[in-house]
Amino acid sequence: MSTVAASPFFAVVVTLGAYALGIAVQRRLRFALFHPLVVATALVVGFLLLSGIGYAEYYAGSSWISALLGPATVALAVPLNRQLDLLLRNKAAILAGIA
């Protein structure tokens, strides 16, 4: 099982499958606490615990997904910069939402 768990395909299937289930749960329940990322994280953690796969094995297969998060985050700067006026007009609401 450790060879399968360390493969990138396995990690992608588990991660995307958990996220797809998270989207389905959020659409069904429409409650902010059931955000797809929260549900997907809980599902992946539960799956790893139940299957006996260590996080290090899972991370070895999913490390390229983590590597792609950096450029994706930086890519968000372009649309945010284009909407800077809107963000500044709504800074009180944004700060309240962050708090």
mmCIF file of N, CA, C and O in Angstrom:
data_model
loop_
_atom_site.group_PDB
_atom_site.id
_atom_site.type_symbol
_atom_site.label_atom_id
_atom_site.label_comp_id
_atom_site.label_asym_id
_atom_site.label_seq_id
_atom_site.Cartn_x
_atom_site.Cartn_y
_atom_site.Cartn_z
ATOM 1 N N MET A 1 0.826 -1.200 0.000
ATOM 2 C CA MET A 1 0.000 0.000 0.000
ATOM 3 C C MET A 1 0.860 1.249 0.000
ATOM 4 O O MET A 1 0.458 2.264 -0.522
ATOM 5 N N SER A 2 2.063 1.192 0.591
ATOM 6 C CA SER A 2 2.881 2.395 0.683
ATOM 7 C C SER A 2 3.329 2.877 -0.688
ATOM 8 O O SER A 2 3.461 4.074 -0.901
ATOM 9 N N THR A 3 3.568 1.967 -1.634
ATOM 10 C CA THR A 3 3.944 2.375 -2.983
ATOM 11 C C THR A 3 2.782 3.092 -3.668
ATOM 12 O O THR A 3 2.966 4.107 -4.320
ATOM 13 N N VAL A 4 1.601 2.573 -3.490
ATOM 14 C CA VAL A 4 0.413 3.202 -4.063
ATOM 15 C C VAL A 4 0.173 4.551 -3.409
ATOM 16 O O VAL A 4 -0.128 5.539 -4.078
ATOM 17 N N ALA A 5 0.312 4.637 -2.104
ATOM 18 C CA ALA A 5 0.052 5.882 -1.383
ATOM 19 C C ALA A 5 1.046 6.963 -1.746
ATOM 20 O O ALA A 5 0.725 8.152 -1.699
ATOM 21 N N ALA A 6 2.256 6.607 -2.120
ATOM 22 C CA ALA A 6 3.267 7.597 -2.456
ATOM 23 C C ALA A 6 3.174 8.062 -3.904
ATOM 24 O O ALA A 6 3.851 9.016 -4.272
ATOM 25 N N SER A 7 2.332 7.429 -4.705
ATOM 26 C CA SER A 7 2.241 7.840 -6.098
ATOM 27 C C SER A 7 1.444 9.136 -6.216
ATOM 28 O O SER A 7 0.467 9.346 -5.497
ATOM 29 N N PRO A 8 1.855 10.013 -7.129
ATOM 30 C CA PRO A 8 1.135 11.283 -7.310
ATOM 31 C C PRO A 8 -0.314 11.063 -7.732
ATOM 32 O O PRO A 8 -1.188 11.817 -7.317
ATOM 33 N N PHE A 9 -0.574 10.034 -8.527
ATOM 34 C CA PHE A 9 -1.941 9.770 -8.966
ATOM 35 C C PHE A 9 -2.855 9.481 -7.787
ATOM 36 O O PHE A 9 -3.977 9.984 -7.720
ATOM 37 N N PHE A 10 -2.388 8.691 -6.841
ATOM 38 C CA PHE A 10 -3.179 8.366 -5.655
ATOM 39 C C PHE A 10 -3.513 9.627 -4.866
ATOM 40 O O PHE A 10 -4.666 9.851 -4.482
ATOM 41 N N ALA A 11 -2.504 10.460 -4.639
ATOM 42 C CA ALA A 11 -2.721 11.682 -3.856
ATOM 43 C C ALA A 11 -3.685 12.626 -4.559
ATOM 44 O O ALA A 11 -4.537 13.251 -3.920
ATOM 45 N N VAL A 12 -3.584 12.719 -5.885
ATOM 46 C CA VAL A 12 -4.485 13.589 -6.641
ATOM 47 C C VAL A 12 -5.916 13.072 -6.563
ATOM 48 O O VAL A 12 -6.850 13.851 -6.354
ATOM 49 N N VAL A 13 -6.085 11.774 -6.709
ATOM 50 C CA VAL A 13 -7.434 11.193 -6.645
ATOM 51 C C VAL A 13 -8.051 11.415 -5.263
ATOM 52 O O VAL A 13 -9.209 11.830 -5.147
ATOM 53 N N VAL A 14 -7.286 11.169 -4.219
ATOM 54 C CA VAL A 14 -7.798 11.364 -2.858
ATOM 55 C C VAL A 14 -8.135 12.834 -2.619
ATOM 56 O O VAL A 14 -9.209 13.166 -2.123
ATOM 57 N N THR A 15 -7.224 13.721 -3.004
ATOM 58 C CA THR A 15 -7.418 15.152 -2.751
ATOM 59 C C THR A 15 -8.597 15.702 -3.544
ATOM 60 O O THR A 15 -9.470 16.377 -2.979
ATOM 61 N N LEU A 16 -8.628 15.447 -4.845
ATOM 62 C CA LEU A 16 -9.716 15.974 -5.671
ATOM 63 C C LEU A 16 -11.049 15.302 -5.347
ATOM 64 O O LEU A 16 -12.101 15.951 -5.387
ATOM 65 N N GLY A 17 -11.007 14.028 -5.010
ATOM 66 C CA GLY A 17 -12.235 13.349 -4.608
ATOM 67 C C GLY A 17 -12.811 13.927 -3.325
ATOM 68 O O GLY A 17 -14.022 14.146 -3.215
ATOM 69 N N ALA A 18 -11.946 14.195 -2.367
ATOM 70 C CA ALA A 18 -12.403 14.803 -1.112
ATOM 71 C C ALA A 18 -12.951 16.198 -1.361
ATOM 72 O O ALA A 18 -13.966 16.600 -0.779
ATOM 73 N N TYR A 19 -12.301 16.942 -2.256
ATOM 74 C CA TYR A 19 -12.789 18.291 -2.558
ATOM 75 C C TYR A 19 -14.138 18.237 -3.273
ATOM 76 O O TYR A 19 -15.030 19.031 -2.980
ATOM 77 N N ALA A 20 -14.304 17.294 -4.189
ATOM 78 C CA ALA A 20 -15.590 17.145 -4.879
ATOM 79 C C ALA A 20 -16.696 16.800 -3.881
ATOM 80 O O ALA A 20 -17.812 17.337 -3.964
ATOM 81 N N LEU A 21 -16.390 15.935 -2.937
ATOM 82 C CA LEU A 21 -17.375 15.627 -1.889
ATOM 83 C C LEU A 21 -17.649 16.855 -1.021
ATOM 84 O O LEU A 21 -18.791 17.088 -0.609
ATOM 85 N N GLY A 22 -16.611 17.640 -0.752
ATOM 86 C CA GLY A 22 -16.797 18.873 0.016
ATOM 87 C C GLY A 22 -17.712 19.850 -0.686
ATOM 88 O O GLY A 22 -18.556 20.495 -0.050
ATOM 89 N N ILE A 23 -17.573 19.962 -2.000
ATOM 90 C CA ILE A 23 -18.464 20.837 -2.767
ATOM 91 C C ILE A 23 -19.897 20.332 -2.688
ATOM 92 O O ILE A 23 -20.841 21.106 -2.495
ATOM 93 N N ALA A 24 -20.076 19.023 -2.809
ATOM 94 C CA ALA A 24 -21.416 18.442 -2.742
ATOM 95 C C ALA A 24 -22.054 18.675 -1.376
ATOM 96 O O ALA A 24 -23.234 19.021 -1.286
ATOM 97 N N VAL A 25 -21.264 18.514 -0.321
ATOM 98 C CA VAL A 25 -21.786 18.728 1.040
ATOM 99 C C VAL A 25 -22.172 20.194 1.226
ATOM 100 O O VAL A 25 -23.240 20.507 1.758
ATOM 101 N N GLN A 26 -21.322 21.112 0.762
ATOM 102 C CA GLN A 26 -21.610 22.536 0.928
ATOM 103 C C GLN A 26 -22.851 22.937 0.139
ATOM 104 O O GLN A 26 -23.681 23.702 0.634
ATOM 105 N N ARG A 27 -23.009 22.422 -1.057
ATOM 106 C CA ARG A 27 -24.200 22.746 -1.855
ATOM 107 C C ARG A 27 -25.459 22.177 -1.215
ATOM 108 O O ARG A 27 -26.525 22.789 -1.287
ATOM 109 N N ARG A 28 -25.320 21.028 -0.607
ATOM 110 C CA ARG A 28 -26.486 20.386 0.003
ATOM 111 C C ARG A 28 -26.901 21.083 1.305
ATOM 112 O O ARG A 28 -28.074 21.342 1.535
ATOM 113 N N LEU A 29 -25.921 21.404 2.157
ATOM 114 C CA LEU A 29 -26.236 21.940 3.482
ATOM 115 C C LEU A 29 -26.259 23.464 3.532
ATOM 116 O O LEU A 29 -26.889 24.033 4.415
ATOM 117 N N ARG A 30 -25.528 24.127 2.625
ATOM 118 C CA ARG A 30 -25.482 25.593 2.567
ATOM 119 C C ARG A 30 -25.201 26.229 3.929
ATOM 120 O O ARG A 30 -25.911 27.116 4.380
ATOM 121 N N PHE A 31 -24.165 25.740 4.571
ATOM 122 C CA PHE A 31 -23.754 26.264 5.868
ATOM 123 C C PHE A 31 -22.272 26.605 5.773
ATOM 124 O O PHE A 31 -21.475 25.801 5.291
ATOM 125 N N ALA A 32 -21.903 27.808 6.201
ATOM 126 C CA ALA A 32 -20.536 28.301 6.000
ATOM 127 C C ALA A 32 -19.485 27.408 6.641
ATOM 128 O O ALA A 32 -18.361 27.310 6.143
ATOM 129 N N LEU A 33 -19.831 26.740 7.715
ATOM 130 C CA LEU A 33 -18.867 25.872 8.393
ATOM 131 C C LEU A 33 -18.482 24.675 7.529
ATOM 132 O O LEU A 33 -17.411 24.113 7.684
ATOM 133 N N PHE A 34 -19.337 24.326 6.580
ATOM 134 C CA PHE A 34 -19.069 23.197 5.690
ATOM 135 C C PHE A 34 -18.470 23.663 4.365
ATOM 136 O O PHE A 34 -18.861 23.212 3.297
ATOM 137 N N HIS A 35 -17.504 24.563 4.453
ATOM 138 C CA HIS A 35 -16.785 25.024 3.270
ATOM 139 C C HIS A 35 -16.072 23.823 2.657
ATOM 140 O O HIS A 35 -15.576 22.950 3.381
ATOM 141 N N PRO A 36 -16.014 23.735 1.332
ATOM 142 C CA PRO A 36 -15.388 22.567 0.699
ATOM 143 C C PRO A 36 -13.966 22.284 1.161
ATOM 144 O O PRO A 36 -13.571 21.116 1.280
ATOM 145 N N LEU A 37 -13.185 23.311 1.462
ATOM 146 C CA LEU A 37 -11.824 23.066 1.932
ATOM 147 C C LEU A 37 -11.797 22.451 3.322
ATOM 148 O O LEU A 37 -10.965 21.603 3.621
ATOM 149 N N VAL A 38 -12.725 22.868 4.167
ATOM 150 C CA VAL A 38 -12.798 22.301 5.517
ATOM 151 C C VAL A 38 -13.240 20.840 5.444
ATOM 152 O O VAL A 38 -12.652 19.969 6.088
ATOM 153 N N VAL A 39 -14.262 20.589 4.643
ATOM 154 C CA VAL A 39 -14.771 19.221 4.495
ATOM 155 C C VAL A 39 -13.707 18.323 3.863
ATOM 156 O O VAL A 39 -13.466 17.205 4.318
ATOM 157 N N ALA A 40 -13.035 18.826 2.810
ATOM 158 C CA ALA A 40 -12.009 18.029 2.139
ATOM 159 C C ALA A 40 -10.853 17.708 3.079
ATOM 160 O O ALA A 40 -10.345 16.582 3.091
ATOM 161 N N THR A 41 -10.441 18.668 3.875
ATOM 162 C CA THR A 41 -9.366 18.427 4.832
ATOM 163 C C THR A 41 -9.760 17.353 5.832
ATOM 164 O O THR A 41 -8.983 16.429 6.109
ATOM 165 N N ALA A 42 -10.973 17.466 6.362
ATOM 166 C CA ALA A 42 -11.448 16.462 7.317
ATOM 167 C C ALA A 42 -11.537 15.079 6.670
ATOM 168 O O ALA A 42 -11.171 14.072 7.290
ATOM 169 N N LEU A 43 -11.994 15.025 5.428
ATOM 170 C CA LEU A 43 -12.100 13.743 4.741
ATOM 171 C C LEU A 43 -10.734 13.121 4.476
ATOM 172 O O LEU A 43 -10.549 11.909 4.664
ATOM 173 N N VAL A 44 -9.774 13.927 4.047
ATOM 174 C CA VAL A 44 -8.433 13.392 3.789
ATOM 175 C C VAL A 44 -7.795 12.907 5.085
ATOM 176 O O VAL A 44 -7.219 11.822 5.138
ATOM 177 N N VAL A 45 -7.919 13.691 6.149
ATOM 178 C CA VAL A 45 -7.355 13.279 7.438
ATOM 179 C C VAL A 45 -8.022 11.988 7.911
ATOM 180 O O VAL A 45 -7.346 11.049 8.347
ATOM 181 N N GLY A 46 -9.335 11.940 7.818
ATOM 182 C CA GLY A 46 -10.046 10.717 8.209
ATOM 183 C C GLY A 46 -9.639 9.515 7.380
ATOM 184 O O GLY A 46 -9.437 8.425 7.914
ATOM 185 N N PHE A 47 -9.500 9.708 6.077
ATOM 186 C CA PHE A 47 -9.078 8.619 5.201
ATOM 187 C C PHE A 47 -7.683 8.130 5.566
ATOM 188 O O PHE A 47 -7.440 6.925 5.626
ATOM 189 N N LEU A 48 -6.760 9.065 5.801
ATOM 190 C CA LEU A 48 -5.393 8.675 6.154
ATOM 191 C C LEU A 48 -5.358 7.928 7.486
ATOM 192 O O LEU A 48 -4.625 6.949 7.638
ATOM 193 N N LEU A 49 -6.155 8.373 8.450
ATOM 194 C CA LEU A 49 -6.194 7.694 9.750
ATOM 195 C C LEU A 49 -6.778 6.285 9.624
ATOM 196 O O LEU A 49 -6.250 5.334 10.197
ATOM 197 N N LEU A 50 -7.877 6.166 8.883
ATOM 198 C CA LEU A 50 -8.534 4.865 8.752
ATOM 199 C C LEU A 50 -7.725 3.878 7.917
ATOM 200 O O LEU A 50 -7.747 2.678 8.176
ATOM 201 N N SER A 51 -7.001 4.381 6.925
ATOM 202 C CA SER A 51 -6.243 3.482 6.059
ATOM 203 C C SER A 51 -4.846 3.179 6.594
ATOM 204 O O SER A 51 -4.177 2.284 6.080
ATOM 205 N N GLY A 52 -4.408 3.920 7.603
ATOM 206 C CA GLY A 52 -3.084 3.684 8.164
ATOM 207 C C GLY A 52 -1.956 4.272 7.338
ATOM 208 O O GLY A 52 -0.789 3.962 7.566
ATOM 209 N N ILE A 53 -2.295 5.111 6.387
ATOM 210 C CA ILE A 53 -1.271 5.762 5.563
ATOM 211 C C ILE A 53 -0.766 6.980 6.323
ATOM 212 O O ILE A 53 -1.552 7.802 6.793
ATOM 213 N N GLY A 54 0.530 7.090 6.436
ATOM 214 C CA GLY A 54 1.110 8.227 7.132
ATOM 215 C C GLY A 54 1.057 9.484 6.285
ATOM 216 O O GLY A 54 1.020 9.438 5.055
ATOM 217 N N TYR A 55 1.046 10.622 6.959
ATOM 218 C CA TYR A 55 1.002 11.895 6.239
ATOM 219 C C TYR A 55 2.236 12.068 5.371
ATOM 220 O O TYR A 55 2.149 12.618 4.272
ATOM 221 N N ALA A 56 3.374 11.589 5.821
ATOM 222 C CA ALA A 56 4.604 11.724 5.034
ATOM 223 C C ALA A 56 4.470 10.991 3.702
ATOM 224 O O ALA A 56 4.917 11.495 2.657
ATOM 225 N N GLU A 57 3.847 9.830 3.718
ATOM 226 C CA GLU A 57 3.628 9.087 2.467
ATOM 227 C C GLU A 57 2.671 9.832 1.549
ATOM 228 O O GLU A 57 2.896 9.936 0.345
ATOM 229 N N TYR A 58 1.585 10.330 2.122
ATOM 230 C CA TYR A 58 0.613 11.083 1.335
ATOM 231 C C TYR A 58 1.254 12.350 0.770
ATOM 232 O O TYR A 58 1.083 12.670 -0.408
ATOM 233 N N TYR A 59 2.018 13.048 1.585
ATOM 234 C CA TYR A 59 2.640 14.296 1.146
ATOM 235 C C TYR A 59 3.673 14.050 0.051
ATOM 236 O O TYR A 59 3.828 14.872 -0.851
ATOM 237 N N ALA A 60 4.353 12.923 0.104
ATOM 238 C CA ALA A 60 5.322 12.602 -0.942
ATOM 239 C C ALA A 60 4.636 12.522 -2.302
ATOM 240 O O ALA A 60 5.208 12.939 -3.311
ATOM 241 N N GLY A 61 3.424 12.032 -2.330
ATOM 242 C CA GLY A 61 2.676 11.956 -3.578
ATOM 243 C C GLY A 61 2.003 13.250 -3.963
ATOM 244 O O GLY A 61 1.766 13.510 -5.138
ATOM 245 N N SER A 62 1.692 14.072 -2.991
ATOM 246 C CA SER A 62 0.956 15.307 -3.284
ATOM 247 C C SER A 62 1.831 16.551 -3.220
ATOM 248 O O SER A 62 1.308 17.659 -3.270
ATOM 249 N N SER A 63 3.124 16.386 -3.128
ATOM 250 C CA SER A 63 3.993 17.559 -2.974
ATOM 251 C C SER A 63 3.933 18.487 -4.176
ATOM 252 O O SER A 63 4.076 19.700 -4.023
ATOM 253 N N TRP A 64 3.684 17.957 -5.362
ATOM 254 C CA TRP A 64 3.611 18.841 -6.528
ATOM 255 C C TRP A 64 2.357 19.701 -6.495
ATOM 256 O O TRP A 64 2.340 20.800 -7.029
ATOM 257 N N ILE A 65 1.285 19.218 -5.853
ATOM 258 C CA ILE A 65 0.085 20.052 -5.690
ATOM 259 C C ILE A 65 0.423 21.243 -4.804
ATOM 260 O O ILE A 65 0.048 22.386 -5.097
ATOM 261 N N SER A 66 1.147 20.992 -3.726
ATOM 262 C CA SER A 66 1.569 22.076 -2.839
ATOM 263 C C SER A 66 2.490 23.047 -3.563
ATOM 264 O O SER A 66 2.435 24.256 -3.334
ATOM 265 N N ALA A 67 3.336 22.531 -4.437
ATOM 266 C CA ALA A 67 4.242 23.395 -5.183
ATOM 267 C C ALA A 67 3.486 24.324 -6.129
ATOM 268 O O ALA A 67 3.936 25.438 -6.400
ATOM 269 N N LEU A 68 2.334 23.888 -6.616
ATOM 270 C CA LEU A 68 1.543 24.719 -7.526
ATOM 271 C C LEU A 68 0.706 25.769 -6.796
ATOM 272 O O LEU A 68 0.218 26.710 -7.418
ATOM 273 N N LEU A 69 0.551 25.635 -5.479
ATOM 274 C CA LEU A 69 -0.232 26.613 -4.733
ATOM 275 C C LEU A 69 0.443 27.981 -4.681
ATOM 276 O O LEU A 69 -0.229 29.003 -4.670
ATOM 277 N N GLY A 70 1.768 28.001 -4.639
ATOM 278 C CA GLY A 70 2.496 29.275 -4.607
ATOM 279 C C GLY A 70 2.230 30.124 -5.835
ATOM 280 O O GLY A 70 1.781 31.269 -5.723
ATOM 281 N N PRO A 71 2.463 29.598 -7.046
ATOM 282 C CA PRO A 71 2.169 30.384 -8.246
ATOM 283 C C PRO A 71 0.685 30.756 -8.377
ATOM 284 O O PRO A 71 0.354 31.829 -8.862
ATOM 285 N N ALA A 72 -0.200 29.869 -7.946
ATOM 286 C CA ALA A 72 -1.629 30.188 -8.021
ATOM 287 C C ALA A 72 -1.975 31.353 -7.107
ATOM 288 O O ALA A 72 -2.776 32.225 -7.464
ATOM 289 N N THR A 73 -1.365 31.391 -5.935
ATOM 290 C CA THR A 73 -1.602 32.496 -5.009
ATOM 291 C C THR A 73 -1.066 33.799 -5.574
ATOM 292 O O THR A 73 -1.727 34.845 -5.505
ATOM 293 N N VAL A 74 0.113 33.762 -6.153
ATOM 294 C CA VAL A 74 0.696 34.961 -6.753
ATOM 295 C C VAL A 74 -0.151 35.424 -7.931
ATOM 296 O O VAL A 74 -0.322 36.627 -8.148
ATOM 297 N N ALA A 75 -0.716 34.489 -8.685
ATOM 298 C CA ALA A 75 -1.555 34.851 -9.831
ATOM 299 C C ALA A 75 -2.814 35.609 -9.399
ATOM 300 O O ALA A 75 -3.384 36.356 -10.192
ATOM 301 N N LEU A 76 -3.240 35.452 -8.169
ATOM 302 C CA LEU A 76 -4.397 36.197 -7.673
ATOM 303 C C LEU A 76 -4.098 37.682 -7.514
ATOM 304 O O LEU A 76 -5.010 38.499 -7.428
ATOM 305 N N ALA A 77 -2.828 38.054 -7.475
ATOM 306 C CA ALA A 77 -2.462 39.457 -7.299
ATOM 307 C C ALA A 77 -2.907 40.307 -8.476
ATOM 308 O O ALA A 77 -3.269 41.472 -8.299
ATOM 309 N N VAL A 78 -2.918 39.771 -9.677
ATOM 310 C CA VAL A 78 -3.294 40.556 -10.861
ATOM 311 C C VAL A 78 -4.764 40.980 -10.792
ATOM 312 O O VAL A 78 -5.069 42.169 -10.884
ATOM 313 N N PRO A 79 -5.723 40.053 -10.608
ATOM 314 C CA PRO A 79 -7.111 40.514 -10.519
ATOM 315 C C PRO A 79 -7.364 41.374 -9.278
ATOM 316 O O PRO A 79 -8.191 42.289 -9.325
ATOM 317 N N LEU A 80 -6.671 41.103 -8.184
ATOM 318 C CA LEU A 80 -6.847 41.942 -7.000
ATOM 319 C C LEU A 80 -6.356 43.354 -7.267
ATOM 320 O O LEU A 80 -6.981 44.323 -6.839
ATOM 321 N N ASN A 81 -5.250 43.488 -7.965
ATOM 322 C CA ASN A 81 -4.726 44.803 -8.290
ATOM 323 C C ASN A 81 -5.682 45.561 -9.204
ATOM 324 O O ASN A 81 -5.848 46.773 -9.067
ATOM 325 N N ARG A 82 -6.320 44.860 -10.116
ATOM 326 C CA ARG A 82 -7.284 45.497 -11.020
ATOM 327 C C ARG A 82 -8.527 45.976 -10.268
ATOM 328 O O ARG A 82 -9.220 46.867 -10.732
ATOM 329 N N GLN A 83 -8.818 45.357 -9.148
ATOM 330 C CA GLN A 83 -9.996 45.717 -8.352
ATOM 331 C C GLN A 83 -9.636 46.509 -7.097
ATOM 332 O O GLN A 83 -10.409 46.532 -6.137
ATOM 333 N N LEU A 84 -8.480 47.156 -7.101
ATOM 334 C CA LEU A 84 -7.995 47.848 -5.911
ATOM 335 C C LEU A 84 -8.963 48.929 -5.443
ATOM 336 O O LEU A 84 -9.203 49.076 -4.243
ATOM 337 N N ASP A 85 -9.555 49.675 -6.372
ATOM 338 C CA ASP A 85 -10.517 50.715 -5.978
ATOM 339 C C ASP A 85 -11.712 50.124 -5.232
ATOM 340 O O ASP A 85 -12.147 50.654 -4.212
ATOM 341 N N LEU A 86 -12.226 49.028 -5.740
ATOM 342 C CA LEU A 86 -13.362 48.358 -5.092
ATOM 343 C C LEU A 86 -12.971 47.839 -3.709
ATOM 344 O O LEU A 86 -13.737 47.955 -2.753
ATOM 345 N N LEU A 87 -11.773 47.287 -3.598
ATOM 346 C CA LEU A 87 -11.304 46.791 -2.308
ATOM 347 C C LEU A 87 -11.169 47.926 -1.294
ATOM 348 O O LEU A 87 -11.548 47.773 -0.132
ATOM 349 N N LEU A 88 -10.632 49.054 -1.730
ATOM 350 C CA LEU A 88 -10.462 50.183 -0.817
ATOM 351 C C LEU A 88 -11.806 50.768 -0.386
ATOM 352 O O LEU A 88 -11.961 51.181 0.760
ATOM 353 N N ARG A 89 -12.775 50.796 -1.290
ATOM 354 C CA ARG A 89 -14.114 51.305 -0.926
ATOM 355 C C ARG A 89 -14.795 50.396 0.097
ATOM 356 O O ARG A 89 -15.626 50.844 0.884
ATOM 357 N N ASN A 90 -14.467 49.132 0.083
ATOM 358 C CA ASN A 90 -15.113 48.169 0.977
ATOM 359 C C ASN A 90 -14.179 47.652 2.063
ATOM 360 O O ASN A 90 -14.377 46.561 2.580
ATOM 361 N N LYS A 91 -13.203 48.452 2.427
ATOM 362 C CA LYS A 91 -12.198 47.969 3.390
ATOM 363 C C LYS A 91 -12.788 47.662 4.753
ATOM 364 O O LYS A 91 -12.348 46.724 5.419
ATOM 365 N N ALA A 92 -13.809 48.409 5.188
ATOM 366 C CA ALA A 92 -14.410 48.126 6.499
ATOM 367 C C ALA A 92 -15.059 46.737 6.499
ATOM 368 O O ALA A 92 -14.889 45.960 7.442
ATOM 369 N N ALA A 93 -15.787 46.414 5.439
ATOM 370 C CA ALA A 93 -16.435 45.097 5.361
ATOM 371 C C ALA A 93 -15.401 43.992 5.248
ATOM 372 O O ALA A 93 -15.554 42.923 5.847
ATOM 373 N N ILE A 94 -14.336 44.240 4.500
ATOM 374 C CA ILE A 94 -13.287 43.236 4.333
ATOM 375 C C ILE A 94 -12.591 42.973 5.671
ATOM 376 O O ILE A 94 -12.383 41.827 6.060
ATOM 377 N N LEU A 95 -12.266 44.042 6.381
ATOM 378 C CA LEU A 95 -11.604 43.880 7.682
ATOM 379 C C LEU A 95 -12.510 43.191 8.701
ATOM 380 O O LEU A 95 -12.055 42.388 9.509
ATOM 381 N N ALA A 96 -13.816 43.509 8.643
ATOM 382 C CA ALA A 96 -14.755 42.846 9.543
ATOM 383 C C ALA A 96 -14.848 41.350 9.224
ATOM 384 O O ALA A 96 -14.914 40.514 10.127
ATOM 385 N N GLY A 97 -14.822 41.017 7.935
ATOM 386 C CA GLY A 97 -14.869 39.625 7.541
ATOM 387 C C GLY A 97 -13.623 38.859 7.953
ATOM 388 O O GLY A 97 -13.687 37.705 8.338
ATOM 389 N N ILE A 98 -12.468 39.522 7.886
ATOM 390 C CA ILE A 98 -11.227 38.887 8.309
ATOM 391 C C ILE A 98 -11.212 38.669 9.817
ATOM 392 O O ILE A 98 -10.769 37.634 10.294
ATOM 393 N N ALA A 99 -11.728 39.655 10.539
ATOM 394 C CA ALA A 99 -11.747 39.546 12.013
ATOM 395 C C ALA A 99 -12.705 38.470 12.432
ATOM 396 O O ALA A 99 -12.471 37.723 13.348
#
